[in-house]
mmCIF file of C-alpha atoms in Angstrom:
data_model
loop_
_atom_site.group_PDB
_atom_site.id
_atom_site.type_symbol
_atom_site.label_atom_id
_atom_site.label_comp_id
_atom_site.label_asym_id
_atom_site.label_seq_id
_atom_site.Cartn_x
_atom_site.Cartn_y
_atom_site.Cartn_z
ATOM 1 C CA UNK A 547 -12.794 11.874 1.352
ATOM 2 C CA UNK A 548 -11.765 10.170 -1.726
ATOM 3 C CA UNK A 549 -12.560 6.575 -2.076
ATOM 4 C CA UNK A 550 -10.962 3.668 -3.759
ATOM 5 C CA UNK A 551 -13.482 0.388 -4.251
ATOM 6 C CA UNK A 552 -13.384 -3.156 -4.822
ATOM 7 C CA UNK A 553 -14.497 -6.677 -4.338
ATOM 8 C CA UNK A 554 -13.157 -8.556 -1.080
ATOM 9 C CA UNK A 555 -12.544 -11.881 -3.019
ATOM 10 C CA UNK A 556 -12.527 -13.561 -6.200
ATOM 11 C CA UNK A 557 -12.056 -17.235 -6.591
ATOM 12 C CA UNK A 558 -10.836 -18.824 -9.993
ATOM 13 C CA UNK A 559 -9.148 -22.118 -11.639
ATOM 14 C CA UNK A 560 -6.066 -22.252 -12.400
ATOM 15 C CA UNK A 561 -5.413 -21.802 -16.467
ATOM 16 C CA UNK A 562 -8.479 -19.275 -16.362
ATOM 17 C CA UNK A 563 -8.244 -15.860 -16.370
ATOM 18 C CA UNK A 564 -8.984 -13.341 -13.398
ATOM 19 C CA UNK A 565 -10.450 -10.028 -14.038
ATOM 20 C CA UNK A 566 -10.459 -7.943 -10.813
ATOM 21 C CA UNK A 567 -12.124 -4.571 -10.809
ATOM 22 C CA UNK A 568 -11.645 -1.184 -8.804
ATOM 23 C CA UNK A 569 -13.539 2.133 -8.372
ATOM 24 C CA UNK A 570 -12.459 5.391 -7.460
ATOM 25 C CA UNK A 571 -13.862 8.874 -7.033
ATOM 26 C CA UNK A 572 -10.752 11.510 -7.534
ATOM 27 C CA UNK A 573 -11.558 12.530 -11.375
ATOM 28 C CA UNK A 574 -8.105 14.440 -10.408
ATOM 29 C CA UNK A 575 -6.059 11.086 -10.508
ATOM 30 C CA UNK A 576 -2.825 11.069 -12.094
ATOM 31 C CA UNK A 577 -1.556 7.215 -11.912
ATOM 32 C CA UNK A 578 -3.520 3.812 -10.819
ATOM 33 C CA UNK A 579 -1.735 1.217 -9.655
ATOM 34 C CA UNK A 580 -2.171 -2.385 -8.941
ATOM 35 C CA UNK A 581 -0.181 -3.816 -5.998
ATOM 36 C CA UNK A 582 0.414 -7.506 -4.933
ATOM 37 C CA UNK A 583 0.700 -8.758 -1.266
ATOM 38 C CA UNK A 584 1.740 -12.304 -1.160
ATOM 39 C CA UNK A 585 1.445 -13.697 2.669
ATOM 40 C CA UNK A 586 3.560 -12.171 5.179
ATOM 41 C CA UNK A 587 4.852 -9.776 3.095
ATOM 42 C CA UNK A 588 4.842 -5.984 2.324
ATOM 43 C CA UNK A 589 2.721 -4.360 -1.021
ATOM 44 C CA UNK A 590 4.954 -5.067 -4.562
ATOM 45 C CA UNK A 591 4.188 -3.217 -6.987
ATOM 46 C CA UNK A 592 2.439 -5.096 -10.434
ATOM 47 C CA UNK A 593 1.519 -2.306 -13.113
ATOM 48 C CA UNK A 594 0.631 1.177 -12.984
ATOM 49 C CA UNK A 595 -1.355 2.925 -15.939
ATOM 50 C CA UNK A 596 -0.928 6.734 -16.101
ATOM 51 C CA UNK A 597 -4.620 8.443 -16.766
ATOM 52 C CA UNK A 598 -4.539 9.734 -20.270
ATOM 53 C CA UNK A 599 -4.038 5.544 -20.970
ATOM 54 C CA UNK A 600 -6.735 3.380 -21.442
ATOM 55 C CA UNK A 601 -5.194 0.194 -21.642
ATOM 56 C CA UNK A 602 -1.424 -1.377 -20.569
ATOM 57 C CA UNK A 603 -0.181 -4.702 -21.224
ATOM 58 C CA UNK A 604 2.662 -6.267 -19.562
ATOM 59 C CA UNK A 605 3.109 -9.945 -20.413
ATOM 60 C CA UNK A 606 0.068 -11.927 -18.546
ATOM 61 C CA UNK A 607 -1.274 -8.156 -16.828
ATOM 62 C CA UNK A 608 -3.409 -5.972 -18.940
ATOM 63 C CA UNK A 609 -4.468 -2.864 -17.383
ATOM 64 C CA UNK A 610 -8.022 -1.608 -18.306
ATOM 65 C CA UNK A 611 -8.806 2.684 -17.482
ATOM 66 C CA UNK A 612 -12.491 4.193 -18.014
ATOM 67 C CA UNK A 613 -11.676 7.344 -17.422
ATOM 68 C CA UNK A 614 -15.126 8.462 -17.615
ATOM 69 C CA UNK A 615 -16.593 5.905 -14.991
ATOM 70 C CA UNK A 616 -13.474 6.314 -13.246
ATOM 71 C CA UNK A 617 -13.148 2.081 -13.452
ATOM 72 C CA UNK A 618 -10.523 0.368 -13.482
ATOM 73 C CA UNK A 619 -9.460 -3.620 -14.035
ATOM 74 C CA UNK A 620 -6.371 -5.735 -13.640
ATOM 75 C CA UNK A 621 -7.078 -9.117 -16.107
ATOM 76 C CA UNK A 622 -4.595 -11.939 -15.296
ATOM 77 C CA UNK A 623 -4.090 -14.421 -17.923
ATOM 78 C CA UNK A 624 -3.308 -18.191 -17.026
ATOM 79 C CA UNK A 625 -4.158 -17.760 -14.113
ATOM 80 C CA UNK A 626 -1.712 -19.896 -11.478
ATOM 81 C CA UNK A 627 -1.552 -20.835 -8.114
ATOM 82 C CA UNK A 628 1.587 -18.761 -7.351
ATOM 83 C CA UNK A 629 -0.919 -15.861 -8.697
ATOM 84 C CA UNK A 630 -2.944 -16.562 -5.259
ATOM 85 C CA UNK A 631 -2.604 -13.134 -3.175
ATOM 86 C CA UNK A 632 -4.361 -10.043 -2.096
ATOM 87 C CA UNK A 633 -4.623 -7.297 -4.941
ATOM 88 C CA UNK A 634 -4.581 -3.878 -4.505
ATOM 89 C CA UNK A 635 -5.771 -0.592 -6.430
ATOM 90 C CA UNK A 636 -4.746 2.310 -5.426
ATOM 91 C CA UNK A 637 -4.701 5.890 -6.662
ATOM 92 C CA UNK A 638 -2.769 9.232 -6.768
ATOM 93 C CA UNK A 639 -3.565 12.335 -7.545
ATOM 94 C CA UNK A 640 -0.376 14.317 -7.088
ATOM 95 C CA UNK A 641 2.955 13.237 -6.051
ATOM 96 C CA UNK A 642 2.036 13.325 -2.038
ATOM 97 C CA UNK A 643 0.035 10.757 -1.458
ATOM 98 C CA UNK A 644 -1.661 7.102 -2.604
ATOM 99 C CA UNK A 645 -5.430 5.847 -1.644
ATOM 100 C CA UNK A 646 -5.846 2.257 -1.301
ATOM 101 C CA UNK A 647 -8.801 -0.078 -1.793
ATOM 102 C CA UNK A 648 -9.321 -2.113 0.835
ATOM 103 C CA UNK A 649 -7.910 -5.126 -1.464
ATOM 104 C CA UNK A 650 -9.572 -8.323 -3.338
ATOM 105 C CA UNK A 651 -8.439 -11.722 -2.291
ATOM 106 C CA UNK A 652 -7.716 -13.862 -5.533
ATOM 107 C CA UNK A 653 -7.750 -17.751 -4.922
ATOM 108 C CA UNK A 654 -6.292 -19.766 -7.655
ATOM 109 C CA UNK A 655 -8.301 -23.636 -7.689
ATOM 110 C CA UNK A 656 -5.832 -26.453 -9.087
ATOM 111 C CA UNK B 345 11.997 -6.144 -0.473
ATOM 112 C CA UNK B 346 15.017 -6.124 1.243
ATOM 113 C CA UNK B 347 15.957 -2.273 0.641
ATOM 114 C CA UNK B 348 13.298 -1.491 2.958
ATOM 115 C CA UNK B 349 13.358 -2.833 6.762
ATOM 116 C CA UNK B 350 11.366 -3.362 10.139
ATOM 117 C CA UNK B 351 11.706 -3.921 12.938
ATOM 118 C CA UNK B 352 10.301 -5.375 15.197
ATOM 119 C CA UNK B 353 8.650 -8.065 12.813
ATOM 120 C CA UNK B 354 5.715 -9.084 15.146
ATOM 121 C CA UNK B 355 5.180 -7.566 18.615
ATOM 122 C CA UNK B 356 2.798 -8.718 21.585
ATOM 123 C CA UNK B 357 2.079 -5.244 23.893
ATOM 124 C CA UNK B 358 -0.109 -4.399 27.013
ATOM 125 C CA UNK B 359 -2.402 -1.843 27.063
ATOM 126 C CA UNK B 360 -0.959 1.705 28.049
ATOM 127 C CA UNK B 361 2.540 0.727 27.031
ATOM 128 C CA UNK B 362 4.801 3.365 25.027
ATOM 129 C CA UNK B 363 6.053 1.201 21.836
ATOM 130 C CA UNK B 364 8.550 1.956 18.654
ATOM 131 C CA UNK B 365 8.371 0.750 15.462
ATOM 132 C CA UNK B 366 11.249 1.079 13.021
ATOM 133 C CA UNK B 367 12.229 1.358 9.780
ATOM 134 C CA UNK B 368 14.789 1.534 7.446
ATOM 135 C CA UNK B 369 15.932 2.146 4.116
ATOM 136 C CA UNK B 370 18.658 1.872 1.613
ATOM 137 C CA UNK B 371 17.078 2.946 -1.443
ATOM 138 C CA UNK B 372 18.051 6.413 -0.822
ATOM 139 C CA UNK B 373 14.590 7.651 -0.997
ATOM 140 C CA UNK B 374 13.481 11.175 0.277
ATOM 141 C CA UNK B 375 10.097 10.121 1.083
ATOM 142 C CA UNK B 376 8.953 7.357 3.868
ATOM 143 C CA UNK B 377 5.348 6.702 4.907
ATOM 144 C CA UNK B 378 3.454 4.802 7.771
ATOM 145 C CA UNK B 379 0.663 2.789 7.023
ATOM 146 C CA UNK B 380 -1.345 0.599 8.884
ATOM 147 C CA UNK B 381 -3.474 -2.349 7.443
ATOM 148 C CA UNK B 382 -7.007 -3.926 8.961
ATOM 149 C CA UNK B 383 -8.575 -6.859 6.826
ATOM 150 C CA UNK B 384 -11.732 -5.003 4.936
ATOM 151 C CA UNK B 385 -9.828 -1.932 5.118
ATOM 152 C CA UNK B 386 -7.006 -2.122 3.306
ATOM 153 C CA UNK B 387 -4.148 0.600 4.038
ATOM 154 C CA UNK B 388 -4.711 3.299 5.674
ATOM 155 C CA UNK B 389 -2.328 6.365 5.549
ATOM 156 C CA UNK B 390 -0.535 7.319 9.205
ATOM 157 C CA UNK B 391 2.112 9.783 9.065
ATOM 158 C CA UNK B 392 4.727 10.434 5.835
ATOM 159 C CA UNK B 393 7.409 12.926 5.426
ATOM 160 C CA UNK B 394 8.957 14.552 2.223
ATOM 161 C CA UNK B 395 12.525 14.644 3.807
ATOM 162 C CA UNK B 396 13.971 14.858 7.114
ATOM 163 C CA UNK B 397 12.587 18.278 8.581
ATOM 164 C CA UNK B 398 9.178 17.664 6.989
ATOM 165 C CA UNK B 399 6.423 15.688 8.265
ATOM 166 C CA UNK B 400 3.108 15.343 7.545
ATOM 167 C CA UNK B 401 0.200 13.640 9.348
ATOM 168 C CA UNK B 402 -2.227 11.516 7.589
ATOM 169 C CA UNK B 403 -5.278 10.007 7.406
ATOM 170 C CA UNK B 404 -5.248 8.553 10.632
ATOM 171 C CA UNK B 405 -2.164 9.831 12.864
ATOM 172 C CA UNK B 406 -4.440 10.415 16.124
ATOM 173 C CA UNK B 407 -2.535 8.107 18.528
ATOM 174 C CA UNK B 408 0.704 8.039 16.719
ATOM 175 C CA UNK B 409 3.682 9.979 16.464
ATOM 176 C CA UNK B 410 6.991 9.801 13.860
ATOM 177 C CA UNK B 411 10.296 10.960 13.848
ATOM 178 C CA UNK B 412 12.471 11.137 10.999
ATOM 179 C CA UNK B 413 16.084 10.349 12.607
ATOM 180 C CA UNK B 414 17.733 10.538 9.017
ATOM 181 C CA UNK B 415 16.740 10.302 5.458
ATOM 182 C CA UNK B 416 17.302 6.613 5.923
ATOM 183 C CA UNK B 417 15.322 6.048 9.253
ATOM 184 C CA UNK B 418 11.593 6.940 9.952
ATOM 185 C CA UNK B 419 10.545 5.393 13.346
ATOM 186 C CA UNK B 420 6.574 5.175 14.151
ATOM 187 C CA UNK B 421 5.667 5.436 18.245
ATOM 188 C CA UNK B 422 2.445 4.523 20.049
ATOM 189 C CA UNK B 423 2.570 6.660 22.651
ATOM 190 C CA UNK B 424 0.108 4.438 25.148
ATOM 191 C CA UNK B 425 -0.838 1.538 23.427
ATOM 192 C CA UNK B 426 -4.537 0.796 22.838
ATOM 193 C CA UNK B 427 -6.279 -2.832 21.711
ATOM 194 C CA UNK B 428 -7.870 -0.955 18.482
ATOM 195 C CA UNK B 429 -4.194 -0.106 17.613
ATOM 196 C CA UNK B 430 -3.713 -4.146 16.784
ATOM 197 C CA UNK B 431 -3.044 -4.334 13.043
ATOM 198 C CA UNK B 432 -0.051 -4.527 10.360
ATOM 199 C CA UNK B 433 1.768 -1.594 10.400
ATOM 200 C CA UNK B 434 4.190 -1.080 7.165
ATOM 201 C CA UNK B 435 6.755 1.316 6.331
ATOM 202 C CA UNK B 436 7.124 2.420 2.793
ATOM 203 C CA UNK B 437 9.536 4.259 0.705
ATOM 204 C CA UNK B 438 9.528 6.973 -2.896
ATOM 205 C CA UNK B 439 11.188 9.168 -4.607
ATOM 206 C CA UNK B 440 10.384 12.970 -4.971
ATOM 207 C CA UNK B 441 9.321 13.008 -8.509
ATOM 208 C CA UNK B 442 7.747 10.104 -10.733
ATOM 209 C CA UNK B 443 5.383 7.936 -10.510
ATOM 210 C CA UNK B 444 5.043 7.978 -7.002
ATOM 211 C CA UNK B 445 5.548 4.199 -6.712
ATOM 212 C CA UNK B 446 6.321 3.199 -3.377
ATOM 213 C CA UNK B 447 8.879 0.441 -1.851
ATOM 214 C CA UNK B 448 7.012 -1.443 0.961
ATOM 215 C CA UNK B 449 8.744 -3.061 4.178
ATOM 216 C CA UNK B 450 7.487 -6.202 4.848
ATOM 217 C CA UNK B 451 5.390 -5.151 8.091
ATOM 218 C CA UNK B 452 5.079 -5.345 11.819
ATOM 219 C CA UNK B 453 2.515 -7.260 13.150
ATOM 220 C CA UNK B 454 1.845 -5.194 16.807
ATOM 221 C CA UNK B 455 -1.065 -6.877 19.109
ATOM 222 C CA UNK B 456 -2.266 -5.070 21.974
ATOM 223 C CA UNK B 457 -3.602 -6.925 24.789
#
């Protein structure tokens, strides 16, 4: 099946920026998406990028796409502790269903 | 997010024992989906359904079955309970077209013993 990669855990200080990065193997997908789980709680939705984008920016989230090595990266600027959760990519490729990496665990140092 | 509910929150289950899981929506989404989450694995796709009368297994729906009560309710069953079946099970929401983004509820944590 299609896969959907990343690092388990990233560690960082807080002021710094965080870059994390994700994989994926559907050349078909339509949207990426970069979810947030804080603890105890459900998958919120960050930023999506649609694929003919290469880049998004939404206030301290910029949203990088290569297409062509099907990469993707969610950079985090100013990093803070309230910015300490478990970050998701995921994928689509039509409008039935989402592939999830398995998530990257981003710990924000005082 | 509050538009999309569980219940139970956490649940402690034996081994062989039929269990429900529920969940509930007021965003007036067609679409409802049952994941399940395992540290290193991230979420893995159960069952989902397009609208009441369709449902759709996925990834992993050996062991699991769904009914779809009303657009608002999509209920997840473990028909005999299994220790490998301990995880975080969450129920998500979307609407038909768009961007697909989904509405998650914020889990059930179901041990089996």
């Amino acid at each position: 099946g299609e896969d959907v990669e990343q690092s388990l855990f990233l560690s960082v200080r807080e002021g710094d920026s965080s870059v994390i990065n994700c994989t994926y193997t559907d050349s078909s997908s339509t949207y990426l998406y970069w979810y947030k789980q804080e603890p105890g709680a459900g998958l919120q939705l960050l930023t999506y990028i649609f694929s003919n984008m290469d880049m998004k920016q939404d206030q301290r989230l910029t949203v990088l796409l290569n297409k062509k090595d099907k990469h993707l990266s969610l950079r985090i600027a100013d990093t803070q502790t309230g910015d300490s959760a478990i970050y998701f990519c995921a994928e689509s490729s039509n409008n039935n269903d989402m592939r999830f990496g398995a998530g990257t665990r981003l710990t924000v140092k005082p | 997010d509050a538009d999309v509910t569980q219940t139970p929150r956490n649940r402690i289950t034996k081994t062989g024992k039929r269990i429900m899981l529920e969940c509930s929506q007021t965003k007036g989404h067609d679409r409802m989906y049952w994941y399940r989450q395992d540290p290193g694995l991230g979420l893995r796709l159960i069952y989902y359904s397009f609208d009441v009368k369709d449902i759709n297994k996925g990834e992993i729906s050996d062991g699991y079955s769904v009914s779809r009560q009303a657009q608002a309710k999509f209920s997840l069953s473990l028909e005999s309970a299994i220790p490998n079946q301990t995880a975080l099970y969450f129920c998500a929401t979307s609407e038909r077209t768009g961007k697909n983004e989904q509405y998650f509820g914020p889990g059930t944590r179901l041990t089996v013993t």
